[in-house]
PDB file of C-alpha atoms in Angstrom:
ATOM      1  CA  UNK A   1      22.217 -35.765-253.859  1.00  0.00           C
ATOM      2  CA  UNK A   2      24.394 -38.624-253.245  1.00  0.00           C
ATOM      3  CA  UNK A   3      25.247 -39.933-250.211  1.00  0.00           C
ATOM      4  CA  UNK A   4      28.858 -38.716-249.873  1.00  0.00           C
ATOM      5  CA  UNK A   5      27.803 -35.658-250.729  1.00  0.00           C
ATOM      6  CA  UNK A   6      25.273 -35.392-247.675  1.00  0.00           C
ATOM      7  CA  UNK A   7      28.094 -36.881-245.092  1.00  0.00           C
ATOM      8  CA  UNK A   8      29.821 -34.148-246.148  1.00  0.00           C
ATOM      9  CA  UNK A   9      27.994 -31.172-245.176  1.00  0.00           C
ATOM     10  CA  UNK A  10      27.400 -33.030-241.706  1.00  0.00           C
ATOM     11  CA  UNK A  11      30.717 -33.027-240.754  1.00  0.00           C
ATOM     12  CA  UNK A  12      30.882 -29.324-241.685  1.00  0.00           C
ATOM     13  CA  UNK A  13      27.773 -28.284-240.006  1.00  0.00           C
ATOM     14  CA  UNK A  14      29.379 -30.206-236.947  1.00  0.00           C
ATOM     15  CA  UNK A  15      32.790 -28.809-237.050  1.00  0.00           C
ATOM     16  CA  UNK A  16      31.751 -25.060-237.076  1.00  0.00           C
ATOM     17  CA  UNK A  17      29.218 -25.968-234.143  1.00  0.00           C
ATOM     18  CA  UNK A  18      32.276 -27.179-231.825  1.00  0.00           C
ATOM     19  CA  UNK A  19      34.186 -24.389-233.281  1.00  0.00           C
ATOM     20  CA  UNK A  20      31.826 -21.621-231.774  1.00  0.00           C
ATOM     21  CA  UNK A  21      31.492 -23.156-228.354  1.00  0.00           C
ATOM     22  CA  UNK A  22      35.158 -23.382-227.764  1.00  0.00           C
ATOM     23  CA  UNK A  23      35.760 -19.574-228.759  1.00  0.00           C
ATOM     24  CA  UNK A  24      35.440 -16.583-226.933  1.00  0.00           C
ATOM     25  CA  UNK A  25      32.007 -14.635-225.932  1.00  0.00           C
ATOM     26  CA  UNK A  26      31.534 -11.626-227.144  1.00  0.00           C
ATOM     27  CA  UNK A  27      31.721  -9.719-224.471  1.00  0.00           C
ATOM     28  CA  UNK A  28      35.047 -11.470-223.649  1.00  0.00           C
ATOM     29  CA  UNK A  29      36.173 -11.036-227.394  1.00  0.00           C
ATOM     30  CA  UNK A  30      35.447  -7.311-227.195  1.00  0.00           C
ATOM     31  CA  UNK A  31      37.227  -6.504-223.823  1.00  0.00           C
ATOM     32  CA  UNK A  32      33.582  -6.449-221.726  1.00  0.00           C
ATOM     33  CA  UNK A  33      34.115  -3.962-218.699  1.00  0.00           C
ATOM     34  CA  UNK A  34      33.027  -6.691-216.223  1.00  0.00           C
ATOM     35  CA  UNK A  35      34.942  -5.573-212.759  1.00  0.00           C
ATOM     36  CA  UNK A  36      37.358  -8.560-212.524  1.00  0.00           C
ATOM     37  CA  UNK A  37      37.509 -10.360-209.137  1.00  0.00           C
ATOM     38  CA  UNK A  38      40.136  -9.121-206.509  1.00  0.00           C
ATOM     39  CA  UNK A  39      42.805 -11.677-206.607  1.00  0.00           C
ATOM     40  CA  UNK A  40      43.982 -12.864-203.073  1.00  0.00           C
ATOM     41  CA  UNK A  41      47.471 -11.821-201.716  1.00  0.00           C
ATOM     42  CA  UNK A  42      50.273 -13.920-200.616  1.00  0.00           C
ATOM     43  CA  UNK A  43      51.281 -13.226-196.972  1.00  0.00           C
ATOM     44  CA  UNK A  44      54.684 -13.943-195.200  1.00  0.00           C
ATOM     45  CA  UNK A  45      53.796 -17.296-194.525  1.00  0.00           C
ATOM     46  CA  UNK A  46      53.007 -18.139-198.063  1.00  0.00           C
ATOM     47  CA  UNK A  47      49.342 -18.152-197.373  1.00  0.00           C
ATOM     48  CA  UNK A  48      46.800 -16.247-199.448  1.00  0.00           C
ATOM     49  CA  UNK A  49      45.369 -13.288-197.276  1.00  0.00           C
ATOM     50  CA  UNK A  50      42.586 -11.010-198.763  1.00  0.00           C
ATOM     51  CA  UNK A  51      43.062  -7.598-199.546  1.00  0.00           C
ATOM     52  CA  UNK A  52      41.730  -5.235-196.954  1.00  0.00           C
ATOM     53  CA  UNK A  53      38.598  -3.311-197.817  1.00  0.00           C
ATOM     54  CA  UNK A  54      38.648   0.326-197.823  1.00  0.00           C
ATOM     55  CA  UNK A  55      36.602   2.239-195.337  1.00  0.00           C
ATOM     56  CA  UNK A  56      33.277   3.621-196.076  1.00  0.00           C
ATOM     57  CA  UNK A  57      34.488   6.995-194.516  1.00  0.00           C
ATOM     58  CA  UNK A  58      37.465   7.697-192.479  1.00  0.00           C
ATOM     59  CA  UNK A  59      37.380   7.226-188.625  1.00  0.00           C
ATOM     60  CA  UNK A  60      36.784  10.161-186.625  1.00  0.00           C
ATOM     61  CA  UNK A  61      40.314  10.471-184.472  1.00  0.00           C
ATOM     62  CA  UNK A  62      39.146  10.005-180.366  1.00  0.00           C
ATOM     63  CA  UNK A  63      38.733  13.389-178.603  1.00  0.00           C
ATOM     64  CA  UNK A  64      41.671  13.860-176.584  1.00  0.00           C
ATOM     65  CA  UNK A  65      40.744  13.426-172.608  1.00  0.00           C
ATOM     66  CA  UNK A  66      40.859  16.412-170.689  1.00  0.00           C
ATOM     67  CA  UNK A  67      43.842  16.791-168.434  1.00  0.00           C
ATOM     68  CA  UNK A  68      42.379  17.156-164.638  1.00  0.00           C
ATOM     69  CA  UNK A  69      43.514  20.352-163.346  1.00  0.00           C
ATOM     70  CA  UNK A  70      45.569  20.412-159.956  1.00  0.00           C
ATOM     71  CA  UNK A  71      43.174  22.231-157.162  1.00  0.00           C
ATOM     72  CA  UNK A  72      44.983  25.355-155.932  1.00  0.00           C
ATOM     73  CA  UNK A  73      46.092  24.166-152.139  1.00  0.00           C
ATOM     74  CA  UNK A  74      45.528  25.911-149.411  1.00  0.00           C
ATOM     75  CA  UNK A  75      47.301  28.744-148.059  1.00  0.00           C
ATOM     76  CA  UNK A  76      48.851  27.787-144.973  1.00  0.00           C
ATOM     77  CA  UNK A  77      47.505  29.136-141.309  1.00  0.00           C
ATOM     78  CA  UNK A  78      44.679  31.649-141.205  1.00  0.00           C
ATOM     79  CA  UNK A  79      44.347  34.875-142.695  1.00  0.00           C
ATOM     80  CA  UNK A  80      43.867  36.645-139.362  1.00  0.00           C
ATOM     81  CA  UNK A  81      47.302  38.181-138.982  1.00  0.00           C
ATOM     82  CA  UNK A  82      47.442  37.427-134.926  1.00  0.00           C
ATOM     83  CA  UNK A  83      46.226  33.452-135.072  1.00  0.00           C
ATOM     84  CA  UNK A  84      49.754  32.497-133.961  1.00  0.00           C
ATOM     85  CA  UNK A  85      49.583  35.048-131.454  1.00  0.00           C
ATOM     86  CA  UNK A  86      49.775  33.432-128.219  1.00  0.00           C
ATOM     87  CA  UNK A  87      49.946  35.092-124.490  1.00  0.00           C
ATOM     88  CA  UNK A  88      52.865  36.118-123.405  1.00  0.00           C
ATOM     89  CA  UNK A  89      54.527  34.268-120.047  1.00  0.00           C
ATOM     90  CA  UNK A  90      57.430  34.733-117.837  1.00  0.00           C
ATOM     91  CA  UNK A  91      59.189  32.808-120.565  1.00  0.00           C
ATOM     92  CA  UNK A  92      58.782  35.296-123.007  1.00  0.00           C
ATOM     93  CA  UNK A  93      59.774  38.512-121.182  1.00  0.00           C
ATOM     94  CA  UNK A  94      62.145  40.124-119.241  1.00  0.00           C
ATOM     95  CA  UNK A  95      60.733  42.034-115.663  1.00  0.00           C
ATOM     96  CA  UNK A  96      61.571  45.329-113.808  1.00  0.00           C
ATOM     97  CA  UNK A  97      60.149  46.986-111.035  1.00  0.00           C
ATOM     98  CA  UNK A  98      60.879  51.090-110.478  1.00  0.00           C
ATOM     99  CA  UNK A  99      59.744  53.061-107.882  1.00  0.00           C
ATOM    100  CA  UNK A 100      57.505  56.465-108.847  1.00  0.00           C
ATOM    101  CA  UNK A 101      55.680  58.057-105.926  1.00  0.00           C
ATOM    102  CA  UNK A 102      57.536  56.793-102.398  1.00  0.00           C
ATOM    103  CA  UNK A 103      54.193  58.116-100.521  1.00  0.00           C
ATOM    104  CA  UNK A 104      52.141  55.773-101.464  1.00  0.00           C
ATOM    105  CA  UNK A 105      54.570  53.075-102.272  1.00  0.00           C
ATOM    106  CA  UNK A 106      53.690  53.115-106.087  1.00  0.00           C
ATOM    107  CA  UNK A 107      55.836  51.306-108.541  1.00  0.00           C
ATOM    108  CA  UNK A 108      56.768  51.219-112.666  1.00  0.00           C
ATOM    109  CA  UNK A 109      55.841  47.596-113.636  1.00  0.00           C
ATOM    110  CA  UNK A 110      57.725  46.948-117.287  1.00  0.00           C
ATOM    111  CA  UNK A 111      57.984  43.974-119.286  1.00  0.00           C
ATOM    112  CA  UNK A 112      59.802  43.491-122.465  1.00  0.00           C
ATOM    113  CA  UNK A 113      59.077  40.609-124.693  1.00  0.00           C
ATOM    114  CA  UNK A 114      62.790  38.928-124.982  1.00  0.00           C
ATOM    115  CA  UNK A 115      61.448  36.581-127.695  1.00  0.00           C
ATOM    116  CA  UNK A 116      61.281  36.441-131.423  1.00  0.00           C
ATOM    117  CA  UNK A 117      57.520  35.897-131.759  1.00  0.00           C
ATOM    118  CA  UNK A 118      54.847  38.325-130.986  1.00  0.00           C
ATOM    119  CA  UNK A 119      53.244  37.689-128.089  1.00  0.00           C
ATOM    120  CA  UNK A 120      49.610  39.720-126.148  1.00  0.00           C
ATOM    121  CA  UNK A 121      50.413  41.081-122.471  1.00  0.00           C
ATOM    122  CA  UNK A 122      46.647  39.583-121.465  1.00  0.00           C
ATOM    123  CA  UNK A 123      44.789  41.512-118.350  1.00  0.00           C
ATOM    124  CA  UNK A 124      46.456  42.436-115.664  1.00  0.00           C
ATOM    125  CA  UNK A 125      50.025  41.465-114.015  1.00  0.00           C
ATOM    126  CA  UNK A 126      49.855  38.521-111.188  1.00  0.00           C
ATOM    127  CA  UNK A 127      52.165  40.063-108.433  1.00  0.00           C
ATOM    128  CA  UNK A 128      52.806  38.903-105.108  1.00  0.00           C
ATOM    129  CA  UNK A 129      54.635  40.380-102.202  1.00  0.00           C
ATOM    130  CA  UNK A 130      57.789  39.061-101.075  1.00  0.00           C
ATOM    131  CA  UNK A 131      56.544  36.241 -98.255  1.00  0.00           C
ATOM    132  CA  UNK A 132      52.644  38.046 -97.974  1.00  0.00           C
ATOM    133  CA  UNK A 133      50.305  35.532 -98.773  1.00  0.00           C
ATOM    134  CA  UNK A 134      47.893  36.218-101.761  1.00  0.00           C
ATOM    135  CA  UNK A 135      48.141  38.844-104.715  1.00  0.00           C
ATOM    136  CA  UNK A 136      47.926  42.591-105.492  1.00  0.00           C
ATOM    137  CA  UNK A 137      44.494  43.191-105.702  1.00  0.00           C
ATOM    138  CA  UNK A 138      43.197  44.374-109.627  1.00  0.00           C
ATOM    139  CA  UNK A 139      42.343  48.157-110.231  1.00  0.00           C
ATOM    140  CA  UNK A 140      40.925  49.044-113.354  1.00  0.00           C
ATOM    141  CA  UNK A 141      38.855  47.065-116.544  1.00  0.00           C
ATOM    142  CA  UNK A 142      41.376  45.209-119.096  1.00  0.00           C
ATOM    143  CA  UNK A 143      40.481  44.550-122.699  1.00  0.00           C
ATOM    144  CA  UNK A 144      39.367  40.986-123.590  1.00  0.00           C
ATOM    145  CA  UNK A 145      42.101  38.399-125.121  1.00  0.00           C
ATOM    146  CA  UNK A 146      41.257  39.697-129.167  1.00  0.00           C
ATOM    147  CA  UNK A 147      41.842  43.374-127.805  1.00  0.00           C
ATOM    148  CA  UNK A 148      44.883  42.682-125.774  1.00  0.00           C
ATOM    149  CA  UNK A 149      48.374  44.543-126.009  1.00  0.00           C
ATOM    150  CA  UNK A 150      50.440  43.068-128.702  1.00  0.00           C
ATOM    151  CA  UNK A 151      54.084  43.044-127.694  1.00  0.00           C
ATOM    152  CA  UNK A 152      56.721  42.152-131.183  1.00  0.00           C
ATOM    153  CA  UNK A 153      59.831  41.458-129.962  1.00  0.00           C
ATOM    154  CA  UNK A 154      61.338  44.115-128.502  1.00  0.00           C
ATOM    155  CA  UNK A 155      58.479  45.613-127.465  1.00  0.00           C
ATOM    156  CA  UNK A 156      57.456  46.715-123.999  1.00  0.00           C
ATOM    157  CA  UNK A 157      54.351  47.257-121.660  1.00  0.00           C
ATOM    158  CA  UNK A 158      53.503  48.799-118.772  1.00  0.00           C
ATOM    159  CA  UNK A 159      51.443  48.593-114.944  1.00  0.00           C
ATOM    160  CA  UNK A 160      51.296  50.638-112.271  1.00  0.00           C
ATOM    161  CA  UNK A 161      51.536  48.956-108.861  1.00  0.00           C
ATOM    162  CA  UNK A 162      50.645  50.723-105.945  1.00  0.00           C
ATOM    163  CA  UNK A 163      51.087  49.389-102.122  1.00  0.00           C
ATOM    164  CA  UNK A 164      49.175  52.076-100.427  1.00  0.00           C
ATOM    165  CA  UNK A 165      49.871  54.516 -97.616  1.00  0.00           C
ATOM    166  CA  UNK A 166      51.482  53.827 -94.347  1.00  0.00           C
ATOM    167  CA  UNK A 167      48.057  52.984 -92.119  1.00  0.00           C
ATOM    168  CA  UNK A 168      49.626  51.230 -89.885  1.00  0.00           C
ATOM    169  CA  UNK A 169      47.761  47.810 -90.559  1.00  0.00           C
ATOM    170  CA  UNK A 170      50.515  46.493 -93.577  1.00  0.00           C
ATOM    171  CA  UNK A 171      54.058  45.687 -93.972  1.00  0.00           C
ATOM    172  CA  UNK A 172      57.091  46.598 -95.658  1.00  0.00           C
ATOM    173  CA  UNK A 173      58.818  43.724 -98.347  1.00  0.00           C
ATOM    174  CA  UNK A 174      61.829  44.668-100.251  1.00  0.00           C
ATOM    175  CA  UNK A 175      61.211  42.330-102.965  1.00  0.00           C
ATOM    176  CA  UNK A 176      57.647  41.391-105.839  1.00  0.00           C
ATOM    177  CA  UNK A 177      57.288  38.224-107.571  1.00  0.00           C
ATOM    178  CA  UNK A 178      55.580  38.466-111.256  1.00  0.00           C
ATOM    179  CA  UNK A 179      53.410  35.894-112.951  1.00  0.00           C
ATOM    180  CA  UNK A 180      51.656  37.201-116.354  1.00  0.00           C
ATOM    181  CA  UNK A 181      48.128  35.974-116.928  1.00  0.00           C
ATOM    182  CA  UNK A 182      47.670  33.509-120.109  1.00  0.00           C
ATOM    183  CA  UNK A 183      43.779  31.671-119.681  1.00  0.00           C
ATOM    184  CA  UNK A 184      45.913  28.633-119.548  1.00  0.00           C
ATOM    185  CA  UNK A 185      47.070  26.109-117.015  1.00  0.00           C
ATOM    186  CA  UNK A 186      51.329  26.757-118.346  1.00  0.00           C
ATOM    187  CA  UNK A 187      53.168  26.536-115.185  1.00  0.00           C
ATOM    188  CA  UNK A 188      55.382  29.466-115.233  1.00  0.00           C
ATOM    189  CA  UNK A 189      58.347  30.419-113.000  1.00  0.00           C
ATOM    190  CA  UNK A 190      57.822  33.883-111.219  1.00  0.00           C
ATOM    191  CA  UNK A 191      60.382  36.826-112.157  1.00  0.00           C
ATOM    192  CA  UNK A 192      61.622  39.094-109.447  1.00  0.00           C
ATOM    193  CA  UNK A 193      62.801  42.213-108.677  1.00  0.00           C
ATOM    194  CA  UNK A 194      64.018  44.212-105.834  1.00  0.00           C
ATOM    195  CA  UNK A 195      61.735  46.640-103.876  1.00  0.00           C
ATOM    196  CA  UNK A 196      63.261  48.144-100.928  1.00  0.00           C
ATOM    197  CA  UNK A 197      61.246  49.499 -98.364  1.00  0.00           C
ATOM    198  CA  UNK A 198      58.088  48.913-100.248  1.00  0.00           C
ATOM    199  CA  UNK A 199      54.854  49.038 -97.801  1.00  0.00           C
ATOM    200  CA  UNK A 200      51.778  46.640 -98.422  1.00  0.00           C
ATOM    201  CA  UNK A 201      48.486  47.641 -97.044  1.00  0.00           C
ATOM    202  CA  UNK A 202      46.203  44.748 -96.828  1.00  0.00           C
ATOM    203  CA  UNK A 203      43.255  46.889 -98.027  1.00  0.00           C
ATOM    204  CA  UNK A 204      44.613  49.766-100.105  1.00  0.00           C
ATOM    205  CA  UNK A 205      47.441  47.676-102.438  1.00  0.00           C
ATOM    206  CA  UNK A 206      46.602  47.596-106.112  1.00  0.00           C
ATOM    207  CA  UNK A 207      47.865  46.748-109.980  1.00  0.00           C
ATOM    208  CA  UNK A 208      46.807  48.346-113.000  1.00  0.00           C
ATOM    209  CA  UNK A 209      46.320  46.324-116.373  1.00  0.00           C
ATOM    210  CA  UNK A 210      49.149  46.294-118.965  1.00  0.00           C
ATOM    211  CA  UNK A 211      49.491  49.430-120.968  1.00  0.00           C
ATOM    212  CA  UNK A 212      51.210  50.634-123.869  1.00  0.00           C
ATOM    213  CA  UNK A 213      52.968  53.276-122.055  1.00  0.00           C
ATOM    214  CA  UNK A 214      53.884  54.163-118.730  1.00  0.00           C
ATOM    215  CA  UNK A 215      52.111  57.513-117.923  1.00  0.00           C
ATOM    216  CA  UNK A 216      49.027  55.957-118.301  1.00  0.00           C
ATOM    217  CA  UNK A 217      49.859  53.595-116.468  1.00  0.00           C
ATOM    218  CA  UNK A 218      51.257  55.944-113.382  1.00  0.00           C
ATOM    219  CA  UNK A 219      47.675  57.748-113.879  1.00  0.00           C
ATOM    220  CA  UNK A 220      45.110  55.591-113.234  1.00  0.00           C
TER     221      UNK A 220
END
């Protein structure tokens, strides 16, 4: 072979050698299914940002809180339907003073409460006699304070006073001061009323406790 001849085929061997290393691969040549890389995003500012990845699973949405509930307040006061129910005083009532058996000087005791608040007529009536010293003495039991006479306004209650027979040993006053009993201290300005002729015996005077009507308390 001659020499030409041999240069020849070199530079063909050569040429299809650079040939096939400039050309595609085969899997490029053949569309390969090769996942192509995620190209980056241009933000606002011009600058490349990369795409956000998708979750593995959607977030669970947070459990609203529970709302506190508003405790139910307190009814006012107590439940015992007479906790406001003070005594009553001279402040509260109006007094008057009848007379029911002349013999032995015996009297109608009344009070109405004048107010707009219930009120309890406690134990018995504090009376004194015109300008005797010291009080009509206490005849008879009276309920305790829970137990006492109610009076709602309007309402009235009763005592019997009694000055005793004529022994010869009292005197005669024609008017009685009132004071109501309240377990308290409130200073309290007397009520009057007229008694003419009325006759105190020192040992024999007397004053039932407050009742709900006035027979019973004429009786005892």
């Amino acid at each position: 072979m001659s020499t030409v001849r041999k240069a020849a085929i070199a530079l063909a061997a050569v040429s299809a050698l650079a040939l096939t290393a400039c050309g595609p691969t085969e899997d490029g040549a053949a569309g390969g299914s090769g996942t192509p890389a995620a190209s980056p995003t241009a933000g606002p500012s011009g600058s490349a940002t990369a795409a956000p990845s998708p979750s593995a699973s959607a977030s669970k949405s947070a459990a609203p809180k529970k709302t506190a509930t508003a405790s139910k307040s307190p009814k006012p006061g107590s439940t015992d339907p007479d906790f406001d129910v003070f005594p009553c005083s001279t402040f509260d009532v109006t007094f008057t003073a009848n007379l029911a058996e002349p013999t032995t000087s015996s009297y109608l005791l009344k009070i109405t409460n004048k107010g707009t608040k219930a009120c309890r007529a406690l134990g018995h009536p504090i009376v004194t006699f015109g300008d005797l010293d010291g009080q009509a003495t206490q005849r008879g039991a009276a309920p305790g304070i829970e137990d006492a006479l109610r009076l709602e306004p309007g309402q009235s209650a009763y005592a019997g006073l009694m000055g005793g027979a004529n022994d010869g040993k009292g005197k005669t006053v024609n008017s009685i001061a009132l004071t109501m009993s309240t377990e308290s201290d409130l200073k309290q300005t007397p009520l009057k009323a007229s008694t003419p002729g009325l006759y105190v015996s020192p040992t024999k005077n007397s004053v039932t406790a407050w009742m709900n009507n006035a027979e019973d308390a004429l009786s005892l």
